[in-house]
Each structure stands twice: as C-alpha cells, then as structure tokens.
Coordinates of C-alpha atoms in Angstrom, one line a residue:
Chain A
M1 CA 0.0 0.0 0.0
R2 CA 2.9 2.3 0.8
W3 CA 4.3 1.9 -2.7
I4 CA 0.9 2.8 -4.2
T5 CA 0.8 5.9 -2.0
L6 CA 4.3 6.8 -3.2
L7 CA 3.3 6.3 -6.8
W8 CA 0.3 8.5 -6.2
R9 CA 2.4 11.3 -4.9
I10 CA 4.8 10.9 -7.8
G11 CA 1.7 11.1 -10.0
T12 CA 0.4 14.3 -8.4
V13 CA 3.8 15.9 -8.6
A14 CA 4.0 15.0 -12.3
L15 CA 0.4 16.4 -12.7
A16 CA 1.4 19.6 -11.0
I17 CA 4.5 20.1 -13.3
G18 CA 2.4 19.2 -16.3
L19 CA -0.2 21.8 -15.4
A20 CA 2.5 24.4 -14.9
L21 CA 3.8 23.6 -18.4
L22 CA 0.3 23.9 -19.7
V23 CA -0.2 27.3 -18.1
A24 CA 3.2 28.4 -19.6
W25 CA 1.9 27.1 -23.0
L26 CA -1.4 29.1 -22.6
I27 CA 0.3 32.4 -21.8
P28 CA 0.1 34.3 -25.2
S29 CA 3.2 35.6 -26.9
S30 CA 3.6 39.3 -27.6
A31 CA 5.4 41.1 -30.5
E32 CA 7.4 44.1 -29.3
Y33 CA 10.3 46.4 -30.3
P34 CA 9.5 46.8 -34.1
Y35 CA 12.5 47.8 -36.2
R36 CA 11.8 49.1 -39.6
M37 CA 14.1 50.0 -42.4
S38 CA 13.9 50.9 -46.1
R39 CA 16.9 50.2 -48.4
H40 CA 17.9 50.2 -52.0
I41 CA 19.7 47.0 -52.9
E42 CA 22.0 47.2 -55.9
P43 CA 21.8 44.5 -58.6
G44 CA 23.6 41.3 -57.5
Q45 CA 24.0 42.5 -53.9
Y46 CA 22.5 41.5 -50.6
M47 CA 21.8 43.2 -47.2
F48 CA 22.2 41.8 -43.8
E49 CA 20.7 42.4 -40.3
S50 CA 21.5 40.4 -37.2
G51 CA 20.4 40.0 -33.6
V52 CA 20.5 37.5 -30.7
Y53 CA 17.4 35.5 -30.2
S54 CA 16.4 32.7 -27.9
P55 CA 13.6 30.1 -27.4
Q56 CA 11.8 32.8 -25.3
N57 CA 12.3 35.7 -27.7
G58 CA 11.9 34.9 -31.3
L59 CA 11.5 37.2 -34.3
Q60 CA 8.7 38.2 -36.7
I61 CA 10.0 39.4 -40.0
S62 CA 8.1 40.9 -42.9
V63 CA 9.7 42.0 -46.2
N64 CA 8.1 44.0 -49.0
A65 CA 10.2 44.5 -52.1
T66 CA 9.5 46.3 -55.4
D67 CA 10.9 43.3 -57.4
E68 CA 11.6 39.6 -56.7
V69 CA 14.2 39.1 -54.0
R70 CA 15.5 36.1 -52.0
V71 CA 15.2 36.1 -48.2
Y72 CA 17.0 33.9 -45.8
L73 CA 17.1 33.6 -42.0
L74 CA 20.5 32.2 -40.9
G75 CA 21.4 31.2 -37.4
A76 CA 24.7 30.5 -35.7
S77 CA 25.5 30.0 -32.0
S78 CA 27.8 32.4 -30.2
L79 CA 30.4 29.5 -30.0
E80 CA 30.3 29.1 -33.8
L81 CA 30.6 32.8 -34.3
D82 CA 33.5 33.0 -31.9
N83 CA 35.3 30.2 -33.8
W84 CA 34.7 32.0 -37.1
K85 CA 36.0 35.3 -35.6
T86 CA 39.1 33.5 -34.5
L87 CA 39.5 32.0 -37.9
L88 CA 39.2 35.4 -39.6
R89 CA 41.7 37.0 -37.2
E90 CA 44.1 34.1 -37.9
A91 CA 43.5 34.4 -41.7
Y92 CA 44.5 38.0 -41.6
P93 CA 47.1 38.3 -38.9
D94 CA 48.9 41.3 -40.4
S95 CA 45.8 43.5 -40.4
E96 CA 45.6 45.9 -37.5
S97 CA 42.9 48.1 -39.0
P98 CA 40.2 49.0 -36.5
D99 CA 37.7 49.0 -39.4
L100 CA 38.5 45.3 -39.9
E101 CA 38.0 44.5 -36.2
I102 CA 34.6 46.2 -36.3
F103 CA 33.7 44.3 -39.4
I104 CA 34.8 41.0 -37.9
E105 CA 32.7 41.7 -34.8
F106 CA 29.5 42.7 -36.6
Y107 CA 29.7 41.1 -40.0
T108 CA 31.4 37.8 -39.2
V109 CA 29.3 35.7 -41.5
P110 CA 29.6 37.9 -44.6
L111 CA 33.4 38.2 -44.0
L112 CA 33.7 34.4 -43.6
F113 CA 31.8 33.9 -46.8
L114 CA 34.1 36.4 -48.5
H115 CA 37.2 34.7 -47.1
E116 CA 36.0 31.3 -48.2
A117 CA 35.1 32.6 -51.7
Y118 CA 38.4 34.5 -52.2
P119 CA 40.9 32.8 -49.8
E120 CA 43.9 34.4 -51.5
Q121 CA 42.4 37.9 -51.3
P122 CA 44.3 39.9 -48.6
L123 CA 41.8 41.8 -46.5
P124 CA 44.1 44.9 -46.0
D125 CA 43.6 45.6 -49.7
L126 CA 39.8 45.5 -49.1
F127 CA 39.7 47.5 -45.9
G128 CA 42.7 49.8 -46.3
P129 CA 42.6 53.4 -47.4
Q130 CA 40.6 52.5 -50.5
I131 CA 37.5 52.0 -48.4
I132 CA 37.2 55.8 -48.4
T133 CA 38.1 56.3 -52.0
T134 CA 36.3 53.4 -53.6
P135 CA 33.7 52.2 -51.1
T136 CA 31.5 50.6 -53.8
K137 CA 34.3 48.3 -54.9
T138 CA 34.7 47.0 -51.3
Q139 CA 31.0 46.7 -50.7
S140 CA 30.5 44.9 -54.0
M141 CA 32.9 42.2 -53.0
V142 CA 31.6 41.7 -49.5
W143 CA 27.9 42.0 -50.3
N144 CA 28.0 40.0 -53.6
V145 CA 25.2 37.5 -54.1
T146 CA 27.7 35.1 -55.7
V147 CA 29.7 35.2 -52.4
L148 CA 26.5 34.6 -50.4
D149 CA 25.5 31.6 -52.6
K150 CA 28.9 30.0 -52.2
G151 CA 28.8 30.6 -48.5
L152 CA 25.4 29.1 -48.1
Q153 CA 26.5 26.1 -50.2
T154 CA 29.5 25.6 -47.8
H155 CA 27.4 26.1 -44.6
P156 CA 23.8 24.9 -45.4
E157 CA 23.4 24.0 -41.7
I158 CA 23.0 27.7 -40.8
I159 CA 20.0 28.2 -43.0
L160 CA 16.9 28.4 -40.7
W161 CA 14.4 29.6 -43.3
N162 CA 14.7 29.7 -47.0
P163 CA 11.4 30.5 -48.8
P164 CA 11.0 30.6 -52.6
P165 CA 11.9 34.0 -54.2
G166 CA 9.2 36.6 -54.2
S167 CA 8.4 40.2 -53.3
T168 CA 6.4 39.8 -50.1
F169 CA 7.4 37.7 -47.1
S170 CA 6.3 37.2 -43.5
H171 CA 7.5 34.7 -41.0
E172 CA 7.8 34.1 -37.3
L173 CA 10.7 32.1 -35.9
F174 CA 11.6 30.9 -32.4
P175 CA 15.1 29.4 -32.5
E176 CA 15.7 26.1 -30.7
A177 CA 18.7 27.6 -28.9
V178 CA 20.3 30.9 -28.2
L179 CA 21.3 32.0 -31.7
N180 CA 22.6 34.9 -33.5
I181 CA 20.0 35.2 -36.2
M182 CA 20.8 37.0 -39.5
A183 CA 18.1 38.2 -41.8
V184 CA 19.5 38.3 -45.4
V185 CA 17.7 39.9 -48.3
A186 CA 19.4 39.2 -51.7
N187 CA 18.7 40.9 -55.0
P188 CA 19.8 38.5 -57.7
S189 CA 18.2 40.6 -60.5
S190 CA 19.8 43.2 -62.7
N191 CA 17.7 46.1 -61.3
T192 CA 18.0 48.0 -58.1
V193 CA 15.3 46.9 -55.7
E194 CA 13.7 49.0 -52.9
V195 CA 13.1 46.9 -49.8
D196 CA 11.1 47.5 -46.7
V197 CA 12.0 45.2 -43.8
E198 CA 10.3 45.1 -40.5
I199 CA 11.7 42.9 -37.7
K200 CA 9.8 42.5 -34.4
E201 CA 10.9 40.7 -31.3
V202 CA 8.3 38.2 -30.2
L203 CA 8.3 37.4 -26.5
A204 CA 7.0 34.1 -25.1
V205 CA 7.2 32.5 -21.7
A206 CA 8.2 29.2 -23.3
P207 CA 8.7 27.6 -26.7
K208 CA 5.2 26.4 -27.3
D209 CA 6.0 23.6 -29.7
R210 CA 8.5 22.2 -27.3
I211 CA 6.6 22.2 -24.0
I212 CA 3.2 20.9 -25.2
F213 CA 4.3 17.3 -25.5
P214 CA 6.0 17.1 -22.1
A215 CA 2.9 18.8 -20.6
Q216 CA 0.5 16.2 -22.1
L217 CA 2.8 13.4 -21.1
L218 CA 3.2 14.5 -17.5
I219 CA -0.6 15.2 -17.1
S220 CA -1.4 11.7 -18.5
I221 CA 1.1 10.1 -16.2
G222 CA -0.3 12.0 -13.2
I223 CA -3.9 11.1 -14.0
G224 CA -2.9 7.5 -14.7
L225 CA -1.1 7.1 -11.4
T226 CA -3.9 8.8 -9.5
I227 CA -6.5 6.5 -11.0
I228 CA -4.4 3.5 -10.0
W229 CA -4.3 4.9 -6.4
L230 CA -8.0 5.5 -6.4
F231 CA -8.8 1.9 -7.6
S232 CA -6.4 0.4 -5.1
R233 CA -8.0 2.4 -2.3
K234 CA -11.5 1.3 -3.4
F235 CA -10.3 -2.3 -3.7
R236 CA -8.7 -2.2 -0.2
K237 CA -11.9 -0.7 1.3
S238 CA -14.0 -3.4 -0.3
I239 CA -11.8 -6.2 1.2
F240 CA -11.7 -4.8 4.8
Chain B
M29 CA 15.1 -6.5 11.8
G30 CA 17.8 -4.5 10.0
K31 CA 18.4 -0.8 10.3
G32 CA 16.8 -0.2 6.9
R33 CA 13.2 -0.8 7.9
P34 CA 13.1 1.6 10.9
F35 CA 14.9 4.2 8.9
L36 CA 12.4 3.9 6.2
E37 CA 9.5 4.1 8.8
I38 CA 10.9 7.3 10.2
F39 CA 11.6 8.7 6.7
T40 CA 8.0 7.9 5.6
Y41 CA 6.7 9.6 8.8
V42 CA 8.7 12.8 8.3
F43 CA 8.0 12.9 4.6
D44 CA 4.3 12.8 5.3
E45 CA 4.7 15.5 7.9
D46 CA 6.9 17.7 5.7
Y47 CA 4.9 17.3 2.5
R48 CA 1.2 16.9 3.4
F49 CA -0.9 16.8 0.3
P50 CA -0.9 19.2 -1.6
I51 CA 2.2 21.1 -0.3
L52 CA 4.7 19.2 -2.5
E53 CA 2.4 19.6 -5.5
I54 CA 2.0 23.4 -4.9
F55 CA 5.8 23.8 -4.7
A56 CA 6.3 21.6 -7.8
F57 CA 3.8 23.8 -9.7
L58 CA 5.5 27.0 -8.6
F59 CA 9.0 25.8 -9.3
A60 CA 8.0 24.6 -12.8
L61 CA 6.0 27.7 -13.8
A62 CA 8.5 30.2 -12.3
T63 CA 11.4 28.4 -14.1
F64 CA 9.9 29.5 -17.4
V65 CA 8.6 32.9 -16.2
F66 CA 11.9 34.0 -14.7
A67 CA 14.4 32.5 -17.2
D68 CA 16.1 35.3 -18.9
F69 CA 18.3 34.9 -22.0
A70 CA 19.6 38.4 -21.7
G71 CA 23.1 37.7 -23.1
G72 CA 24.0 40.6 -25.2
Y73 CA 26.4 40.9 -28.1
D74 CA 29.4 41.3 -25.9
R75 CA 28.8 38.1 -23.9
T76 CA 30.3 34.8 -24.6
G77 CA 28.3 31.6 -24.5
E78 CA 29.7 30.6 -21.1
T79 CA 28.7 34.0 -19.5
M80 CA 25.3 33.6 -21.1
A81 CA 24.9 30.2 -19.5
Y82 CA 25.9 31.6 -16.1
S83 CA 23.6 34.5 -16.5
L84 CA 20.6 32.3 -17.4
V85 CA 21.1 29.9 -14.5
N86 CA 21.7 32.9 -12.2
T87 CA 18.3 34.4 -13.1
L88 CA 16.7 31.0 -12.2
C89 CA 18.4 31.1 -8.7
E90 CA 17.6 34.7 -7.8
F91 CA 15.1 36.3 -5.5
P92 CA 11.6 35.0 -6.1
L93 CA 12.5 31.4 -7.0
M94 CA 15.3 31.0 -4.4
F95 CA 13.1 32.6 -1.8
I96 CA 10.3 30.0 -2.4
F97 CA 12.9 27.2 -2.2
V98 CA 14.5 28.6 1.0
V99 CA 11.1 28.9 2.6
L100 CA 10.4 25.3 1.8
I101 CA 13.7 24.2 3.3
L102 CA 13.3 26.4 6.4
K103 CA 9.7 25.2 6.9
N104 CA 10.9 21.6 6.9
V105 CA 14.1 22.1 9.0
A106 CA 12.8 24.7 11.5
Y107 CA 9.1 24.0 11.7
G108 CA 9.3 20.3 11.1
L109 CA 12.2 19.5 13.4
G110 CA 11.2 22.2 15.9
G111 CA 7.6 20.8 15.9
D112 CA 8.9 17.3 16.6
L113 CA 11.1 18.6 19.5
D114 CA 8.3 20.8 20.9
R115 CA 5.5 18.2 20.7
G116 CA 7.6 15.4 22.1
V117 CA 7.5 13.4 18.8
M118 CA 11.2 13.1 18.9
Q119 CA 11.0 11.0 22.1
T120 CA 8.9 8.5 20.1
L121 CA 11.4 8.5 17.3
F122 CA 14.3 7.9 19.7
S123 CA 12.5 4.7 20.8
Y124 CA 13.2 3.2 17.3
P125 CA 16.3 0.9 17.2
L126 CA 18.3 3.5 15.4
K127 CA 21.2 5.8 16.3
R128 CA 20.2 9.5 16.8
R129 CA 22.3 10.6 13.9
H130 CA 20.3 8.2 11.6
I131 CA 17.1 9.8 12.8
L132 CA 18.4 13.3 12.0
T133 CA 19.6 11.9 8.6
A134 CA 16.1 10.7 7.8
R135 CA 14.7 14.1 8.8
L136 CA 17.2 16.0 6.7
L137 CA 16.9 13.6 3.8
S138 CA 13.2 14.4 3.7
G139 CA 13.3 18.1 4.6
L140 CA 16.4 19.0 2.6
G141 CA 17.1 16.1 0.1
I142 CA 13.6 16.0 -1.4
A143 CA 13.3 19.8 -1.6
V144 CA 16.7 20.0 -3.3
L145 CA 15.8 17.2 -5.7
L146 CA 12.5 18.8 -6.5
F147 CA 13.9 22.3 -7.1
F148 CA 17.0 21.4 -9.1
G149 CA 15.2 18.5 -10.9
I150 CA 12.5 20.8 -12.2
Q151 CA 15.0 23.5 -13.1
I152 CA 17.2 21.2 -15.0
F153 CA 14.1 19.8 -16.8
G154 CA 13.0 23.3 -17.6
L155 CA 16.4 24.3 -18.8
F156 CA 16.4 21.1 -21.0
L157 CA 13.2 22.3 -22.6
L158 CA 14.2 25.9 -22.9
A159 CA 17.9 25.7 -23.9
P160 CA 19.2 22.2 -24.4
D161 CA 22.3 23.5 -26.1
I162 CA 23.3 25.5 -23.1
L163 CA 22.8 22.5 -20.8
A164 CA 24.9 20.3 -23.2
T165 CA 27.6 22.8 -24.1
Y166 CA 28.2 24.6 -20.8
S167 CA 27.2 21.8 -18.4
S168 CA 30.2 22.6 -16.1
T169 CA 29.1 26.3 -15.9
V170 CA 25.5 25.3 -15.2
F171 CA 26.7 22.8 -12.5
L172 CA 29.0 25.4 -10.8
T173 CA 26.4 28.0 -10.7
Y174 CA 23.8 25.7 -9.2
A175 CA 26.5 24.4 -6.7
A176 CA 27.2 28.0 -5.6
H177 CA 23.5 28.9 -5.1
L178 CA 22.9 25.6 -3.3
C179 CA 25.8 26.3 -1.0
S180 CA 24.6 29.7 -0.1
P181 CA 21.9 30.7 0.8
A182 CA 20.2 27.3 0.7
L183 CA 22.5 24.9 2.6
L184 CA 24.2 27.6 4.7
L185 CA 20.9 28.9 6.0
A186 CA 19.6 25.3 6.5
G187 CA 22.7 24.5 8.6
L188 CA 22.3 27.7 10.7
I189 CA 18.6 27.1 11.3
L190 CA 19.3 23.5 12.2
L191 CA 21.6 24.6 14.9
L192 CA 19.2 27.3 16.1
T193 CA 16.2 24.9 16.1
L194 CA 18.2 22.3 18.1
R195 CA 19.2 25.0 20.6
L196 CA 15.8 26.7 20.9
K197 CA 13.9 23.4 20.6
R198 CA 11.1 25.2 18.7
G199 CA 10.8 26.1 15.1
G200 CA 8.7 29.3 14.8
L201 CA 11.4 31.7 16.0
A202 CA 14.1 29.9 14.0
L203 CA 12.0 30.1 10.9
I204 CA 11.5 33.9 11.3
I205 CA 15.3 34.3 11.9
G206 CA 16.0 32.3 8.8
V207 CA 13.8 34.5 6.6
I208 CA 15.4 37.6 8.1
L209 CA 18.9 36.3 7.4
F210 CA 17.9 35.4 3.8
L211 CA 16.6 38.9 3.2
A212 CA 19.6 40.5 4.9
G213 CA 22.0 38.5 2.8
L214 CA 20.1 39.5 -0.3
I215 CA 20.4 43.2 0.5
F216 CA 24.1 42.9 1.5
S217 CA 24.9 41.0 -1.7
G218 CA 23.7 44.0 -3.7
E219 CA 25.6 46.5 -1.6
V220 CA 29.0 44.6 -1.2
T221 CA 29.9 45.3 -4.9
Y222 CA 29.2 49.0 -4.5
I223 CA 31.2 49.1 -1.2
A224 CA 34.2 47.4 -3.0
Y225 CA 33.9 49.9 -5.9
A226 CA 33.6 52.9 -3.6
T227 CA 36.5 51.9 -1.3
D228 CA 38.6 50.5 -4.1
S229 CA 39.3 47.4 -2.0
D230 CA 38.3 43.8 -2.6
V231 CA 38.8 42.5 0.9
L232 CA 35.1 42.7 1.8
L233 CA 34.2 41.2 -1.5
K234 CA 36.5 38.2 -0.8
I235 CA 35.1 37.7 2.7
W236 CA 31.6 37.7 1.4
A237 CA 32.6 35.3 -1.4
V238 CA 33.5 32.7 1.2
I239 CA 30.0 33.0 2.7
N240 CA 28.3 33.4 -0.7
P241 CA 30.4 31.7 -3.4
N242 CA 28.1 33.1 -6.1
T243 CA 30.0 36.4 -5.7
V244 CA 33.2 34.9 -7.0
L245 CA 31.4 33.3 -9.9
Q246 CA 29.8 36.6 -10.7
A247 CA 33.2 38.3 -10.7
Y248 CA 34.7 35.5 -12.8
Y249 CA 31.9 35.3 -15.5
Y250 CA 31.1 39.1 -15.7
H251 CA 34.8 39.8 -16.2
M252 CA 34.9 37.2 -18.9
G253 CA 31.9 38.8 -20.6
T254 CA 32.3 42.5 -20.1
S255 CA 35.9 43.2 -19.2
G256 CA 35.1 43.7 -15.6
F257 CA 33.4 47.0 -15.8
L258 CA 30.1 45.8 -14.3
F259 CA 31.8 44.2 -11.4
G260 CA 33.5 47.0 -9.6
G261 CA 35.9 47.9 -12.4
E262 CA 39.2 46.1 -12.0
T263 CA 38.7 45.5 -8.3
W264 CA 38.7 41.8 -8.4
V265 CA 39.3 39.4 -11.3
P266 CA 39.4 35.9 -9.9
S267 CA 40.9 32.9 -11.8
F268 CA 39.0 29.7 -12.2
S269 CA 41.1 28.0 -9.5
E270 CA 40.1 30.8 -7.2
V271 CA 36.4 30.1 -8.1
L272 CA 36.8 26.5 -7.1
L273 CA 38.7 27.5 -3.9
Y274 CA 36.0 29.9 -2.7
L275 CA 33.3 27.3 -3.6
G276 CA 35.2 24.7 -1.6
A277 CA 35.5 27.1 1.3
G278 CA 31.8 27.8 1.2
Y279 CA 31.0 24.1 1.3
L280 CA 33.5 23.6 4.1
I281 CA 31.5 26.1 6.2
V282 CA 28.3 24.3 5.4
A283 CA 29.9 20.9 6.3
V284 CA 31.1 22.3 9.6
L285 CA 27.7 23.6 10.5
F286 CA 26.0 20.3 9.7
I287 CA 28.7 18.3 11.6
V288 CA 28.2 20.6 14.7
G289 CA 24.5 20.0 14.3
Y290 CA 24.9 16.2 14.1
V291 CA 27.3 16.2 17.1
Y292 CA 24.9 18.3 19.2
F293 CA 21.9 16.2 18.2
D294 CA 23.8 13.0 18.9
R295 CA 25.4 13.9 22.2
R296 CA 24.2 17.1 23.7
L297 CA 20.5 17.3 22.9
E298 CA 18.4 16.7 26.0
I299 CA 14.7 15.9 25.7

C-alpha cells in the first residue's frame, strides 16, 4: 500500500508540473520592439541584419520589395561565431585596422563567406585606405550575391528559413537555442530593388511547440497514477 | 530486523509531515512555472556563451525562486524538526532501534534532500526544454552556478537554522530568523559590490565570497563577458582555480555547520 501511495504522490507531482507547463503554454506571446528600415539593394547585392534570439524571444520578419528578392534567415550559435571570428583573425594576422576589427565583430558571416570565396584575397587591400576612396568596390565584393551563394553552399546548416523567391514575405521564428540570427535579403536581378524590412521581437514564456508534448505526457502520467491509487483504495476498502 | 526498515519508517513519517498533500504539488507547480517565467536569456552581443549560461542559471536562482525554495527548506528544517522537538514526537522517534544521527539523517533527507531534488530536478528539466544547447555545451558552468547557489543561501541557512532549532527546541522563531537572514543576505549581496567599488578594496568582496560563493562566480563570469566594468571595475578578477577554492570554502563552512548540528543532536540534545 505504501508503494501505491508513493506512486500516487509521484503522479500528483507530475500532474502539477504538467499543469505548470500547460499554463506556460497558454500564456500568449507578444510582439514588441519593431525595427523598420527601407533600403535600396543594388543589382547582385545582398543586405544583412542580425540580432541575438532565444527560445523565449523569437523574431517576426516581414519583407516587402519592389521586385523579386530572396530572403534567408540564418542562425549561428555564439560559439560558432567566436570560432569564425578567431579563424578570420588568424587568416589576416597582419591587419591591424580598427575597421576590420569592427567588421569581424558585426559582420562575421559575410566576411567568412568572402574569405571562403576568395581565400587568397588579402583583407588589408579591401579595408585599407581604398575603403574611403572606392567604397562601392569594397562593398560589391563583400555583399555580392555570388559570395553569399557560395557561403550558403558551404554552410547549409546555418539556414533556418529559405522561402521561394518573391516580393512579399512574412515569417515568425523561435530558435531552438540561443542563436545569432541573421536576416538576409538578396537581390539577384539586374535592377535596383527597394526593400522595406520590419523585424519585431516576439516574447513568449516558453517555446510552445517544445513544451506541449511534455505537458501532455506529465498530465497523462499524473492522471494514470492517481486512477491506480483510487482503484487500489477502493479495492482495499471493499476487502476490509 | 535490520536498520533499513526503521529508517524507512521514520523517513516515511517525516516525509508525510513535511509534505502533506498538496504542499509538494504546490511547490512543484510554482517551481515549474517560475522556471519559465523568470528564465532570462539576456546575453548581449558582448557576452560569450559561457557567460550567457551563467547569466541564465543565475536568473533562475535569484530572489523569487530561491526565496520560495529557501522557505520550503526552512519550513521543513525549522518548523518540522522544531515541531517534533516541541510536541515530544522526537522521544517516540528515539524509541526506534536507530542511532540518533540516523534519525536526523532521515529528517534532513526528507526536509532537505527531497526539496533540493524537486527544485533542481524541475529547473534542469525546464532548462532542457528551454535551452538544451546551453545545458549540453556549458554543463560545467551550469553545474558550478547551481552548486554556488545551493551552498549559499540554501544549505548555509539550513545549517544555521538546524543549529538554532536544536538550541531553541522550537521552530517558529528559527523560521523567522531564517527568513530575516535570507533577506539581509540578499540586501548585503547587492551592496557589497558598491562598497568594494567605492572603497577600491576587494577585501570585503572576498570575505563575502567565502560565505556566498556566487559572488566569486559573478566576478569571474562578468569579467569574462564584459571586461570587468560591471563588477567594480578592475577591483577583483578571480581565476578559475580561485572560483573553485571559494566554492570549496563555502561548502566547508556548510559541512562544519552540519557536523556541529549532528554532534549536538547525537550527544548534547536533552529531551
């Protein structure tokens, strides 16, 4: 009988935890901190925005373009980013330019893609004095769609969302881990495209898709064990 | 009859006393829900993954959740043990063919062990659902942070209140003193950094880190993430071996408190 009571208490605790998960699941998520921007993307170029998101704060992105564009959401953990930053610093040891350091910090992925596409290209040539005189040349190399495509072929694991090309996009994403998420809008056409991008942070108590199954499982176990306890009590009463 | 059966009898009795239905269930519900509500992935751009892991676990062990946990522990240790001493139940328990220290072990196993299992079990489960990557990648950071918070305030206060309850032989006053000590520690934790910063001396910080090892972890991880600015400038930048040393010292104090409690209960307690 003691074991049955123990099982019943384990069941009620499981039921309590399951109900807590259910309450967390029922709390609605809210979209906050909208960030809007309008940009012209030159032919064969791409633009890039990044932020840190977690299972409790996802992002809602909507893109409106005047012509057909490609949109990607890429994700990398801070550990991966740190490794890539180290790789870039080791690849260009002679460069002491503060511009390069800022670029490595904020544009790690585009620079990694550039480095992988043009491994022999010395970065000081790209980020030296010519950045002031010929900025378009520098930008065209870093933000080239061909470089992006090569990079994505090499690192397909970082693609979180890759819809078919179009002019209007809307998507909500909660990463499964703490990730640096990068929103990429690429213009593969030969015309300049005007793009309106809005990114909202979506706050949720818990990742809904991940807690509903444990909640159901724990509630079922709890109810099951309680029923066993109730039956055994009834059975015991009927004997004595 | 071996020693196992009477031990189990006493353990079952104290468990039923400590966790009358639905006390255990209410605390399980609160721990589970609060784990999701208070979890904060506020790691900014300048924080490394390890600092983020520390920061996340730290938010789960701060005021509201840790207070609920400490109240549960203090209720069991002070009110439970104090009630047994006050009502004369302890005399009945002493009639069992068990050494006194085994009776105290049964009480602490129920009052402390089950509470610790419940709190940390639910938190690890919640972390697994929220951020499995952090749990897998930075398991040592997660373990160290939980170990620091378990040491102080949880076990340190439990040890102090155990001694106080045994001395006073009643739980009510010990429970109130425990809650006051918890709140005083909370206020002092916030102030000690500012004092260190204002006086440009890390002596007080180091003394407090022995009592509350989370202080040294905070100094270690915040320095790693933000070059020390948030933690009293360059006042104190501990190494990892220092972190382990302070954590070990904290647990040594806890161990001494419990050993004194055991010795007192075993040899000096008169009923």
